[in-house]
Each structure stands twice: as C-alpha cells, then as structure tokens.
Amino acid sequence: MTTTKTNLSQALVEQLEKHIGTYTFGNDPQELYDPIAYIMSLGGKRIRPLLTLLAYSLYRDDYEKVLTPAAAVEVFHNFTLVHDDIMDEAPLRRGKTTVHKKWDTNTAILSGDVMLVKVYDMLLHVPEDKLAVCLRLFNRTATEVCEGQQHDMNFERRDHVSEAEYLEMIRQKTAVLLGFALQYGAILGGASQEDAQHLYEFGVNVGIGFQLKDDLLDVYADKAKFGKQVGGDILANKKTFLLIKARELATGEQQEALESWLAKEDFDKATKVEKVTAIYDSLGIKQLTEAKMESYFDQGFSQLSTLKVNKPEVLTALKALTQNLIDREK
Amino acid sequence: MTTTKTNLSQALVEQLEKHIGTYTFGNDPQELYDPIAYIMSLGGKRIRPLLTLLAYSLYRDDYEKVLTPAAAVEVFHNFTLVHDDIMDEAPLRRGKTTVHKKWDTNTAILSGDVMLVKVYDMLLHVPEDKLAVCLRLFNRTATEVCEGQQHDMNFERRDHVSEAEYLEMIRQKTAVLLGFALQYGAILGGASQEDAQHLYEFGVNVGIGFQLKDDLLDVYADKAKFGKQVGGDILANKKTFLLIKARELATGEQQEALESWLAKEDFDKATKVEKVTAIYDSLGIKQLTEAKMESYFDQGFSQLSTLKVNKPEVLTALKALTQNLIDREK
C-alpha cells in the first residue's frame, strides 16, 4: 500500500472522527444520552462511513458536505451493537464494558431506540431530492440487518444449519450494511444507478468474505497477533462456516468424534480446541473456507472494474482499504 | 353525542382496522414478524391514527389516501408499548400476554426495532414534497417520547419529583404523540402552518389532561366500571400528579402519615389504599387534579376555535372523540 492511498482514507477517517466527536445527540436526560456518547467514543475502524465517503468521492470532491449522512451509517451500526450486546449478554465491546453492563438493560434498550431515531435525523441531512431513495434503501437494509440477527439467534437453538442458510444470514446481518454504505455514498455523489448497484454488490460480496475471514481467524489466527482467545467459536459450538462445512464433510469416526465434542458438556478447553481443529485440518476446512472467501472477494472486485469513474486515486484507496481488511490478522 | 359524529370516527376506525389487518410487515423469519402481527392485532382504540385521519379530513375528503401514513403513528405507539413493557416487566397488555412474556426479551427487543424501521417505511408513503417536514416532526416527537420514558424511569428511583417535572414528563411520554398525530394529519391535508400548530397544541394539551384523568381514575374510579384494581398507583407508590400534590400540601400529622405509608414495606393492601385516599380527600387532591385537568382541556379546546376550517361535521367529530375520552370511566 502506498502512502497516497493510506492518506486519503486516513484523512477521511480523521474528519469523520472529528465530526462524530462534536455531533450532539442530546443532553437531557443524561441517562439516555451518556450511553450514546460512550458507545460512539469507543472508536472502531469507522469502515462503514468511510466506505460512504469513498464512494461519494468517486464522483465528487466535496465529501465534507456528507459527513453527517455518512456518520448516520456508523450510528446505525453502533445502535445494532448496543442491542445485539444485550441479546448476546456480551460483557465487553471493543475491550470496554458494554452499555447494558455499564448502565443497565433498560437504559441500553432505550438509548438504542433513540439512537435509531437519531440515525433518521442524520439521514435528513441528505439533499431533499435524494431523501426518499436513500431512506427506502436504508430501511430495506436496516430490516435485513434485524432479520439476519433473528436468523443468527434462531440458528443457536437449532441442531443443524445449512451452508446456504449460513451465507444468507451473514449476508443480511453484516454484508448488506457495507453494500448500503457504498451505494448510498455513490447516490449522494450523483453516480448512475448502475454504478451505485455495482458498488452495492461489491460491498455485499466483500462483506460476506470479511465474515468468512472472521470465522477463519477465530480458529487459525496467530495467537501472538490475534486480539482474543483463539478457538472461542469452537468452545461455544458456534455454527460458523467452518463447523457447518466440517459436519457436512465428516464421515465415520471423524463424524462421531466431531459430534461427540459438540455434545460434551465437561471438557478441557485447550483439548477441545486442539481436537476439533485437527478434524478441520484433516478435512481441509481451512482451504475450503479460504477458497469460498476468495471467490467472494473476486466477485466483489470484479464489480469495481465496471464502474464509470474518473478518480483512480479514490478507487485505489477503496481497493487498498478492502485489501487491508482481507489481509488483517486479528 | 349525535349519531353523525359517532359515525365518522367509527367509519375511520373501521377503515384503519381493515388497513392495519391487511398490512404486511414481513414474514421471514417468523420469530421476528409474528410478535408484530400479534401486538398490532390486540386492538386498542386506535386514537392516534384516528386523530391523523380526522385532522386530515378537516382539509380534504380523500382520507383513504393517507391510511398507511396514519397507521404509521399506531405502529410507532405499539413499538413503544413492546419496549416499555420489557422495561416495566409488565406481564399483560390490553389483557393479553406481553410480547416479551409470550416470546422472550430478545425477541421483543428485536421485533420492536424492526417495527420502528417499519414506521419509517410507512412514513415514506407521504407525498415526497411533504416527506422531509413530516420526518423532522416525527423524529422530534419520537425523541421526546424516549426522553419522557427515561425521565419516568428516573423518577422511580428518585425520592421527590416536582409538579413541573411530572407535567413535563407526561407531556413528553404521552402528550406530544397525540399532538404530532394531529399536526401531521393537518400537514398531509394541506393545512396552513398556523392551523397545524394549533392542532398540535390542542393534542398536547388534551394529552396531558388525559394522563391526569388516568391518574385520577386509578384512585377515584367506580370499581364496578374500572377495568383494573382501583388504587394500583397508591400500592406502587407511583409518583402520580395526585401523590406529588399531596406530598406538597400535607403538613404535620398528615404529612407524617403519608410518608409512613410510602415507607412501609408490609401492609394490608386495602388499608393502604383506604388511608392514602383519605389523606387525598382531606387535602382536596381530587378537586385540585380535576381543576388542573380541566385547565388543560380548556387550553386545548381554545385552540380549535382559531382553526380556519370549513368542515363543521369533522370538527364536531374531533370534539366528540375528545369529549368521550374526557368522560371515560375506565
């Protein structure tokens, strides 16, 4: 990655951080607004609004005009984190106490609700002639994100989940928001419908790829570089792409061993991770998942070549950002 | 109330019921959408969307064009009920099991979230040239409703709440949505800004009055006519207008008696209701609350006389509906 590429994305993220840091969601009652300021201050990579600004910048030079509409995507993402963390009973988010643990569940529900209203407030900052189309796309996306979350919760209670069901769930739960972020930026920038649609498809495809990468890292990350415990998904019997594929392919003794590890209630953690990983290895699950992931990245990148844009440096920055996320080791 | 008045409101509510009953929120996953169909089917008086249709009908005759935008207000109201019932740990709503009890808390959170997105989907059915103004007013209203709910929860944890704080809380939590429903219907009908504002003020004022009426009924309702236990607020030490006023006015022995009832953990329910009601009686709390309530109703009705409208039968229906709610005994 050259310095130039880094600089554009970095400059945009810095502007975004400044904008988010000074945006006033409200003050009174404090109990309602403090959690919003808190979750928004925990940082993260700001990938979604960055995608909006990059897509916009493919068509126009005045990205500072759409900082609030771009930030709306980040507020929505953080709203989903606040509510998902309640549902998942998660104690930590970005290494800090989750909202429902730092305050309480009721506060997390209600602060989340008002965050969603604030997203629509921020969406009102798009030009009036583009408001209806942006809202329609956003509503469809937000609906799919909720549907994906419900499917994810349903899968936890089910014995079996198919590969197709899993891929559709991650498309809804995480990928469509990346697609929307790009499509929305393109529309705000005045892109053609075709270009906006290609950027949407790019986002959805790499989004599915990113989730497969997450699934892979959870098992195959370098312990020294990975931020959290390697094998967490294995310990939790999480129906990731890897487990679904392994259960589909395992036969005979391997199948018995895998199913017995899934059924076991008392086990040594390190042993379970080691044994299940060994089954994955012998089935070639890592290579299978990598191939699947690559096919999504390829499909995504192929969309970019069809774009009618005249800003090679922005396109390069978009590709570099994506490549960084593909190559990440945590 | 003449037959004509009843007929207009009744016809509108019937159309609304039919419209809400056939509106498809979504199907898959069922776990997400069944709770929405359930809560929307529990009925209720549909007052908010009825107010929208009546306000619209003050200016235009084709109310059937705004059934979806009107229903949006009812969906929002039901969204707040689903999430409030989680926060209040309420087992029953309109005499039926609440969503979080019939399913679970996670389902109630997520179904509520998608309901709020669906509200904005329904708001997209307003004419495009009115979309931004309607959304801006709706967002302000929805924000205030959340703020009011947070204040209400805060009040439960506080020892003292002032009359002014209480009135502001009920304005936000319940009254502004009635004001919005009217203002929004007027705007959709093409009313002047002045008329729309007067209708908003009418709604907010009678809305505060309705809540004071609720507070009164909880203590002074006719047991035979009242749907629930008389004295429920007294038993729960709920800081209603009546209790706030009584604590403000009581002195000496009466004050001691009242505070001791509030502090007591073991008591005979009927005795507590009887004794606290007796304190209210001797302080003239019923009359004071009625006077306050009447002043809100008067302020509300005075707004109607300034409207520039030419549909006496619709105005009569609006007044009759309000009077019915004022006169209700449960």
XYZ file of C-alpha atoms in Angstrom:
660
model
C 0.000 0.000 0.000
C 1.467 3.337 -0.996
C 1.433 6.381 1.224
C -1.050 8.183 -1.036
C -3.702 5.538 -0.597
C -3.336 5.491 3.150
C -3.508 9.237 3.261
C -6.890 9.593 1.605
C -8.607 7.022 3.826
C -6.777 8.343 6.866
C -7.779 11.926 6.127
C -11.412 10.884 5.727
C -11.405 8.880 8.963
C -9.880 11.835 10.822
C -12.625 14.126 9.511
C -15.212 11.526 10.480
C -13.805 11.175 13.999
C -13.856 14.927 14.476
C -17.396 15.124 13.135
C -18.710 12.268 15.277
C -16.915 13.682 18.327
C -18.616 17.064 18.015
C -22.068 15.860 16.947
C -24.629 16.472 19.705
C -27.184 13.712 20.044
C -28.900 15.343 23.018
C -28.309 16.117 26.678
C -31.390 15.677 28.770
C -31.953 13.217 30.370
C -28.287 12.359 30.742
C -29.122 8.685 31.408
C -30.422 8.481 27.834
C -27.622 10.330 26.062
C -24.479 9.367 28.021
C -24.557 5.783 26.674
C -24.713 7.122 23.105
C -21.689 9.375 23.631
C -19.966 6.419 25.308
C -20.505 3.820 22.579
C -19.681 6.327 19.831
C -16.425 7.233 21.616
C -15.197 3.619 21.738
C -13.877 4.040 18.236
C -13.525 1.146 15.904
C -12.304 1.451 12.351
C -15.276 3.543 11.114
C -15.265 1.388 7.985
C -18.907 1.883 7.064
C -18.986 5.711 6.955
C -15.522 5.619 5.366
C -16.983 3.477 2.566
C -19.745 6.072 2.140
C -17.208 8.899 1.881
C -15.006 6.928 -0.521
C -17.945 6.010 -2.760
C -19.070 9.651 -2.723
C -15.517 10.758 -3.537
C -15.534 8.582 -6.636
C -17.936 11.165 -8.075
C -17.403 14.436 -6.231
C -14.668 16.330 -4.399
C -16.681 17.935 -1.597
C -17.003 14.993 0.820
C -17.236 17.423 3.773
C -20.850 18.047 2.692
C -21.861 14.479 3.516
C -20.107 13.903 6.830
C -23.410 13.823 8.750
C -25.143 11.452 6.276
C -22.025 9.239 6.365
C -21.886 9.282 10.164
C -25.525 8.081 10.179
C -24.302 4.665 8.969
C -21.859 4.474 11.877
C -24.561 5.458 14.378
C -26.817 2.749 12.967
C -24.008 0.193 13.236
C -23.406 1.196 16.857
C -27.141 1.016 17.584
C -27.093 -2.613 16.413
C -24.069 -3.285 18.643
C -25.837 -1.873 21.735
C -28.937 -4.016 21.182
C -27.045 -7.123 19.981
C -24.822 -6.974 23.086
C -27.942 -7.134 25.281
C -29.233 -10.138 23.327
C -25.843 -11.895 23.396
C -25.255 -10.969 27.068
C -21.837 -9.682 25.997
C -19.754 -8.110 28.793
C -17.227 -6.375 26.515
C -17.286 -4.370 23.307
C -14.064 -3.087 21.792
C -12.378 -4.095 25.064
C -14.661 -1.877 27.165
C -17.740 -2.640 29.274
C -20.890 -2.924 27.157
C -23.675 -0.347 27.617
C -26.120 -2.744 29.297
C -23.405 -3.777 31.790
C -22.087 -0.250 32.454
C -25.654 1.071 32.910
C -28.460 -1.498 32.736
C -30.564 -3.342 30.179
C -33.407 -0.824 30.209
C -31.015 2.039 29.555
C -29.392 0.080 26.732
C -32.773 -0.657 25.138
C -33.962 2.948 25.328
C -30.660 4.607 24.388
C -30.514 2.249 21.431
C -34.034 3.232 20.416
C -33.225 6.927 20.477
C -30.011 6.212 18.524
C -32.115 4.697 15.744
C -34.278 7.829 15.690
C -31.085 9.924 15.535
C -29.929 7.903 12.513
C -33.021 9.132 10.698
C -32.301 12.673 11.911
C -28.873 12.422 10.334
C -30.335 10.958 7.142
C -32.429 14.136 6.875
C -29.150 15.901 6.051
C -29.130 14.373 2.561
C -30.370 16.662 -0.247
C -34.167 16.645 -0.311
C -34.362 15.265 -3.858
C -32.405 12.187 -2.749
C -34.135 11.708 0.615
C -36.824 9.211 -0.434
C -34.465 6.939 -2.365
C -31.866 6.943 0.432
C -34.484 6.216 3.075
C -36.001 3.410 1.039
C -32.605 1.730 0.642
C -31.692 2.349 4.265
C -34.989 0.902 5.529
C -34.535 -2.209 3.425
C -31.005 -2.588 4.765
C -31.957 -1.991 8.402
C -34.778 -4.529 8.046
C -32.379 -7.120 6.639
C -29.891 -6.480 9.455
C -32.652 -7.208 12.005
C -33.740 -10.288 10.043
C -30.134 -11.506 9.978
C -29.802 -11.039 13.725
C -33.015 -13.027 14.295
C -31.802 -15.836 11.995
C -28.495 -15.854 13.900
C -30.376 -16.245 17.219
C -32.593 -18.946 15.687
C -29.522 -20.863 14.491
C -28.229 -21.047 18.071
C -31.309 -23.019 19.046
C -31.189 -25.309 16.015
C -29.194 -28.528 15.646
C -28.321 -28.062 12.002
C -27.796 -25.074 9.756
C -27.024 -25.444 6.061
C -24.214 -23.643 4.262
C -26.764 -21.701 2.185
C -28.698 -20.625 5.295
C -25.488 -19.504 6.976
C -24.307 -17.486 3.982
C -27.710 -15.814 3.700
C -27.671 -14.985 7.432
C -24.250 -13.301 7.275
C -25.268 -11.503 4.085
C -28.186 -9.969 5.996
C -26.567 -9.477 9.373
C -23.296 -7.903 8.266
C -22.779 -7.655 4.493
C -25.757 -5.589 3.309
C -24.797 -2.675 5.548
C -21.401 -2.458 3.821
C -23.193 -2.642 0.467
C -25.615 0.074 1.531
C -22.810 2.331 2.824
C -21.208 2.284 -0.626
C -24.393 2.517 -2.695
C -25.620 5.402 -0.552
C -22.344 7.324 -0.897
C -22.482 6.772 -4.649
C -26.078 8.015 -4.876
C -25.224 11.100 -2.828
C -22.297 11.692 -5.185
C -24.564 11.543 -8.219
C -23.498 8.132 -9.552
C -25.598 6.336 -12.144
C -27.962 3.656 -10.875
C -25.684 1.034 -12.461
C -22.578 2.274 -10.674
C -24.455 2.505 -7.360
C -25.669 -1.066 -7.830
C -22.157 -2.330 -8.680
C -20.798 -0.685 -5.548
C -23.588 -2.299 -3.536
C -22.680 -5.730 -4.938
C -19.006 -5.054 -4.248
C -19.820 -4.238 -0.612
C -22.089 -7.237 -0.091
C -19.594 -9.680 -1.595
C -16.552 -8.446 0.304
C -18.753 -8.200 3.406
C -19.538 -11.917 3.217
C -15.823 -12.523 2.611
C -14.899 -10.483 5.713
C -17.202 -12.621 7.858
C -15.658 -15.817 6.497
C -12.273 -14.285 7.350
C -13.549 -13.695 10.910
C -14.623 -17.337 11.108
C -11.194 -18.429 9.876
C -9.229 -16.160 12.207
C -11.142 -17.459 15.200
C -9.550 -20.889 14.600
C -6.401 -20.188 12.595
C -5.187 -16.793 13.804
C -1.641 -16.328 15.052
C -2.092 -16.322 18.853
C 0.523 -13.584 19.211
C -1.331 -11.220 16.854
C -4.995 -12.142 17.495
C -6.733 -9.881 19.997
C -8.866 -12.562 21.624
C -8.790 -16.234 22.541
C -8.177 -18.475 19.540
C -10.848 -21.185 19.351
C -13.636 -19.207 21.039
C -16.129 -20.292 18.367
C -15.106 -23.959 18.778
C -15.600 -23.784 22.545
C -19.042 -22.220 22.070
C -20.071 -24.728 19.350
C -20.770 -21.697 17.190
C -22.218 -22.710 13.833
C -19.634 -20.904 11.725
C -18.864 -21.697 8.112
C -16.043 -23.958 9.324
C -18.196 -26.082 11.620
C -21.043 -26.284 9.109
C -18.646 -27.460 6.402
C -16.927 -29.920 8.751
C -20.224 -31.500 9.787
C -21.227 -31.738 6.136
C -17.989 -33.483 5.130
C -17.070 -35.621 8.127
C -17.926 -39.327 7.945
C -17.334 -42.410 10.049
C -15.078 -41.993 13.069
C -14.338 -38.353 12.319
C -18.041 -37.563 12.296
C -18.514 -39.432 15.572
C -15.576 -37.594 17.145
C -16.810 -34.186 15.975
C -20.379 -34.782 17.154
C -19.128 -36.107 20.485
C -17.078 -32.914 21.031
C -20.185 -30.864 20.235
C -22.263 -32.847 22.725
C -19.700 -32.908 25.552
C -20.536 -30.653 28.484
C -17.371 -31.174 30.546
C -14.097 -30.818 28.715
C -10.641 -29.351 28.889
C -10.804 -26.197 26.778
C -7.385 -26.483 25.164
C -8.011 -30.141 24.287
C -11.366 -29.417 22.622
C -9.849 -26.617 20.512
C -6.910 -28.827 19.553
C -9.007 -31.881 18.667
C -11.674 -30.033 16.702
C -9.001 -28.060 14.848
C -7.319 -31.343 13.965
C -10.583 -32.605 12.479
C -10.899 -29.355 10.485
C -7.318 -29.825 9.286
C -7.808 -33.363 8.120
C -10.968 -32.326 6.235
C -9.196 -29.394 4.574
C -11.680 -26.926 6.071
C -9.159 -24.074 6.120
C -8.510 -24.363 2.393
C -12.209 -24.786 1.623
C -13.112 -21.677 3.607
C -10.284 -19.687 2.051
C -11.447 -20.698 -1.417
C -15.021 -19.672 -0.605
C -13.818 -16.393 0.843
C -11.610 -15.686 -2.170
C -14.491 -16.321 -4.526
C -16.498 -13.633 -2.713
C -13.581 -11.213 -2.830
C -13.116 -11.920 -6.547
C -16.802 -11.403 -7.235
C -16.625 -8.165 -5.272
C -13.569 -6.769 -7.006
C -14.943 -7.688 -10.426
C -17.756 -5.198 -9.787
C -15.273 -2.378 -9.440
C -13.879 -2.827 -12.939
C -17.268 -1.984 -14.456
C -17.545 1.401 -12.727
C -17.648 4.523 -14.876
C -15.427 6.672 -12.698
C -12.611 9.050 -13.320
C -10.859 9.123 -9.956
C -8.168 6.456 -9.997
C -6.724 7.624 -6.668
C -10.079 7.135 -4.904
C -10.635 3.747 -6.485
C -7.130 2.777 -5.396
C -7.873 3.896 -1.849
C -11.091 1.841 -1.832
C -9.231 -1.233 -3.057
C -6.400 -0.705 -0.560
C -8.836 -0.383 2.342
C -10.529 -3.603 1.278
C -7.208 -5.396 0.819
C -6.147 -4.282 4.308
C -9.273 -5.850 5.738
C -8.711 -9.014 3.729
C -5.125 -9.282 4.981
C -5.821 -8.476 8.625
C -4.593 -10.944 11.219
C -6.975 -10.020 14.043
C -73.168 12.918 21.060
C -75.268 12.620 17.914
C -75.237 9.632 15.610
C -73.453 11.573 12.846
C -70.406 12.293 14.990
C -70.044 8.699 16.073
C -70.389 7.532 12.516
C -67.475 9.495 11.098
C -64.987 8.359 13.740
C -66.374 4.837 13.614
C -66.082 4.661 9.844
C -62.491 5.889 10.010
C -61.549 3.384 12.714
C -63.107 0.563 10.706
C -61.061 1.547 7.651
C -57.950 1.751 9.828
C -58.561 -1.687 11.334
C -59.019 -3.191 7.905
C -55.866 -1.447 6.673
C -53.737 -2.479 9.651
C -55.086 -6.039 9.467
C -54.009 -6.442 5.836
C -50.685 -4.572 6.009
C -47.752 -6.973 5.625
C -44.787 -6.132 7.823
C -42.785 -9.154 6.696
C -42.761 -12.939 7.009
C -39.276 -14.324 7.364
C -38.050 -15.051 9.981
C -41.401 -15.709 11.594
C -39.907 -15.165 15.081
C -39.328 -11.522 14.117
C -42.661 -10.791 12.466
C -45.170 -12.843 14.477
C -44.823 -10.542 17.525
C -45.581 -7.521 15.324
C -48.738 -9.106 13.923
C -49.648 -10.112 17.494
C -49.262 -6.698 19.149
C -50.988 -4.945 16.247
C -53.914 -7.366 16.494
C -54.549 -6.659 20.176
C -56.582 -3.647 19.150
C -56.962 -0.668 21.378
C -58.912 2.429 20.428
C -56.569 3.432 17.560
C -56.881 7.018 18.797
C -53.594 8.311 17.363
C -54.124 7.334 13.720
C -57.776 8.339 14.091
C -56.592 11.812 15.110
C -54.395 11.887 11.999
C -57.320 10.956 9.769
C -59.645 13.459 11.452
C -57.105 16.284 11.169
C -56.566 15.380 7.509
C -60.310 15.302 6.957
C -60.606 18.861 8.238
C -58.937 19.854 4.940
C -59.598 17.089 2.430
C -62.169 14.413 1.628
C -59.901 11.587 0.417
C -58.671 10.195 3.747
C -58.234 6.742 2.165
C -55.043 8.124 0.579
C -53.343 8.519 3.955
C -54.288 5.268 5.685
C -50.702 3.969 5.596
C -49.152 7.239 6.871
C -51.822 7.321 9.611
C -51.208 3.685 10.553
C -47.503 4.557 10.988
C -48.419 6.501 14.145
C -50.172 3.437 15.552
C -47.205 1.184 14.724
C -44.884 3.633 16.493
C -47.192 3.688 19.532
C -47.193 -0.119 19.617
C -43.407 -0.205 19.236
C -43.145 1.925 22.395
C -45.538 -0.444 24.179
C -43.426 -3.511 23.277
C -40.208 -1.927 24.564
C -41.823 -0.178 27.569
C -43.384 -3.483 28.647
C -39.902 -5.059 28.745
C -38.601 -2.167 30.851
C -41.605 -2.228 33.190
C -41.582 -6.053 33.356
C -45.289 -5.908 32.545
C -46.990 -9.316 32.174
C -50.135 -8.036 30.461
C -51.027 -5.550 27.725
C -54.653 -4.962 26.764
C -55.485 -8.013 28.883
C -53.189 -10.302 26.859
C -49.669 -11.634 27.496
C -46.982 -9.077 26.609
C -44.581 -9.827 23.747
C -41.539 -10.386 25.971
C -43.530 -12.865 28.108
C -45.196 -14.675 25.186
C -41.848 -14.947 23.358
C -38.764 -13.642 25.189
C -36.949 -10.382 25.876
C -34.565 -10.694 22.922
C -37.437 -11.235 20.524
C -39.283 -8.259 21.996
C -36.210 -6.025 21.610
C -35.559 -7.051 18.019
C -39.192 -7.126 16.859
C -39.567 -3.673 18.383
C -36.503 -2.473 16.491
C -37.828 -3.686 13.176
C -41.223 -2.121 13.982
C -39.504 1.256 14.302
C -37.885 0.736 10.882
C -41.323 -0.200 9.503
C -42.737 3.068 10.886
C -40.286 4.907 8.647
C -41.268 2.650 5.738
C -44.868 3.693 6.255
C -43.875 7.353 6.549
C -42.374 7.012 3.057
C -45.972 6.797 1.827
C -46.473 10.528 2.392
C -46.170 12.719 -0.734
C -42.494 13.360 -1.490
C -42.790 17.143 -1.128
C -44.036 16.658 2.458
C -41.611 13.894 3.428
C -38.843 15.991 4.997
C -41.170 18.118 7.121
C -43.134 15.082 8.342
C -39.959 13.168 9.182
C -38.465 16.115 11.027
C -41.592 16.459 13.190
C -41.839 12.725 13.697
C -38.181 12.414 14.745
C -38.579 15.236 17.243
C -41.676 13.539 18.635
C -40.112 10.076 18.804
C -37.079 11.544 20.570
C -39.295 13.271 23.132
C -41.243 10.053 23.736
C -37.945 8.252 24.536
C -36.827 11.151 26.736
C -40.143 11.032 28.583
C -39.801 7.282 29.148
C -36.275 7.787 30.536
C -37.493 10.579 32.849
C -40.314 8.305 34.014
C -37.784 5.562 34.857
C -35.531 8.099 36.583
C -38.457 9.329 38.687
C -38.982 5.803 40.048
C -35.505 5.889 41.549
C -35.868 9.394 42.990
C -37.407 10.372 46.311
C -39.033 13.564 45.117
C -40.433 14.766 41.818
C -41.848 18.250 41.403
C -45.195 19.027 39.783
C -43.424 20.814 36.926
C -41.111 17.858 36.302
C -44.040 15.458 36.312
C -46.084 17.540 33.878
C -43.086 17.836 31.552
C -42.527 14.065 31.728
C -46.131 13.213 30.770
C -46.047 15.884 28.050
C -43.081 14.069 26.507
C -44.036 10.494 27.225
C -47.644 10.601 26.108
C -48.940 14.018 25.007
C -46.600 15.010 22.159
C -47.527 11.910 20.149
C -51.182 12.983 20.186
C -50.098 16.478 19.154
C -47.949 15.051 16.371
C -50.733 12.769 15.111
C -52.967 15.817 14.599
C -50.333 18.175 13.227
C -49.152 15.518 10.789
C -52.677 14.799 9.533
C -53.208 18.548 9.074
C -49.953 18.932 7.117
C -50.842 15.983 4.894
C -54.229 17.608 4.314
C -52.604 20.873 3.249
C -53.410 22.945 6.361
C -51.610 26.231 6.989
C -48.670 26.124 9.384
C -50.807 28.034 11.913
C -53.642 25.523 11.780
C -51.198 22.604 12.040
C -49.579 24.245 15.069
C -52.950 24.892 16.745
C -53.895 21.251 16.240
C -50.551 20.221 17.736
C -51.203 22.385 20.803
C -54.719 21.000 21.068
C -53.320 17.451 21.051
C -50.582 18.136 23.578
C -52.928 19.891 25.995
C -55.685 17.311 25.901
C -52.972 14.624 26.046
C -51.698 15.962 29.365
C -55.329 16.168 30.502
C -55.904 12.518 29.555
C -52.931 11.422 31.657
C -54.214 13.400 34.657
C -57.549 11.679 34.091
C -55.716 8.310 34.183
C -54.088 9.321 37.465
C -57.477 10.309 38.874
C -59.273 7.163 37.712
C -56.656 4.974 39.329
C -57.791 6.298 42.722
C -61.336 7.535 42.183
C -62.799 5.238 39.518
C -66.052 3.416 40.089
C -64.886 -0.110 40.988
C -67.756 -1.616 39.019
C -66.787 0.201 35.810
C -62.989 0.390 36.110
C -61.155 -2.369 34.248
C -58.356 -2.839 36.785
C -57.694 -2.663 40.507
C -58.542 0.755 41.991
C -55.558 2.085 43.966
C -52.827 0.321 41.980
C -50.772 3.526 41.821
C -51.102 4.043 45.585
C -49.920 0.499 46.284
C -46.906 1.015 43.994
C -46.061 4.453 45.469
C -46.279 5.735 41.907
C -45.401 9.413 41.750
C -48.589 10.498 40.005
C -49.918 14.048 39.986
C -52.083 13.120 42.994
C -49.209 11.883 45.142
C -46.907 14.729 44.150
C -49.592 17.283 45.046
C -50.436 15.529 48.316
C -46.776 15.474 49.402
C -46.515 19.156 48.508
C -49.583 20.113 50.540
C -49.573 17.757 53.508
C -48.229 19.112 56.798
C -47.919 17.896 60.389
C -49.590 14.611 61.189
C -50.966 14.178 57.703
C -47.517 14.512 56.214
C -46.139 12.011 58.711
C -48.943 9.566 57.966
C -48.491 9.876 54.210
C -44.709 9.453 54.354
C -45.053 6.497 56.696
C -47.422 4.760 54.241
C -44.878 5.382 51.467
C -42.065 3.891 53.570
C -43.989 0.869 54.864
C -42.955 -2.436 53.296
C -45.535 -4.691 54.959
C -49.122 -3.530 54.799
C -52.660 -4.628 54.144
C -53.375 -3.506 50.600
C -56.956 -2.405 51.122
C -55.982 -0.438 54.239
C -53.175 1.416 52.472
C -55.455 2.388 49.589
C -58.181 3.490 52.022
C -55.855 5.528 54.269
C -53.919 7.258 51.465
C -57.180 8.032 49.659
C -58.499 9.559 52.902
C -55.432 11.819 53.065
C -56.008 12.812 49.423
C -59.654 13.554 50.281
C -58.874 15.747 53.231
C -56.341 17.708 51.135
C -58.823 18.182 48.289
C -56.486 16.399 45.839
C -59.336 15.167 43.661
C -60.655 18.690 43.120
C -57.178 20.095 42.572
C -56.366 17.450 39.960
C -59.720 17.941 38.263
C -59.115 21.671 38.097
C -55.653 21.148 36.608
C -57.034 18.661 34.124
C -59.870 20.977 33.142
C -57.456 23.819 32.552
C -55.545 21.619 30.058
C -58.771 20.603 28.334
C -59.856 24.264 28.154
C -56.492 25.320 26.750
C -56.757 22.509 24.231
C -60.279 23.296 23.075
C -59.490 27.013 22.802
C -57.004 26.115 20.043
C -59.766 24.598 17.948
C -61.743 27.823 17.774
C -58.902 29.546 15.912
C -58.772 26.973 13.088
C -59.586 28.134 9.567
C -61.626 25.127 8.536
C -64.837 24.613 6.668
C -65.865 21.149 7.790
C -68.084 21.567 10.830
C -69.006 17.863 10.869
C -65.330 16.821 11.103
C -64.600 19.381 13.808
C -67.639 18.107 15.690
C -66.368 14.531 15.390
C -62.950 15.573 16.711
C -64.549 17.345 19.677
C -66.849 14.407 20.348
C -63.972 11.916 20.318
C -62.055 14.093 22.765
C -65.098 14.540 24.995
C -65.604 10.777 25.042
C -62.050 10.323 26.277
C -62.526 13.055 28.869
C -65.713 11.427 30.144
C -64.428 7.833 30.165
C -64.769 5.928 33.425
C -62.066 3.342 32.777
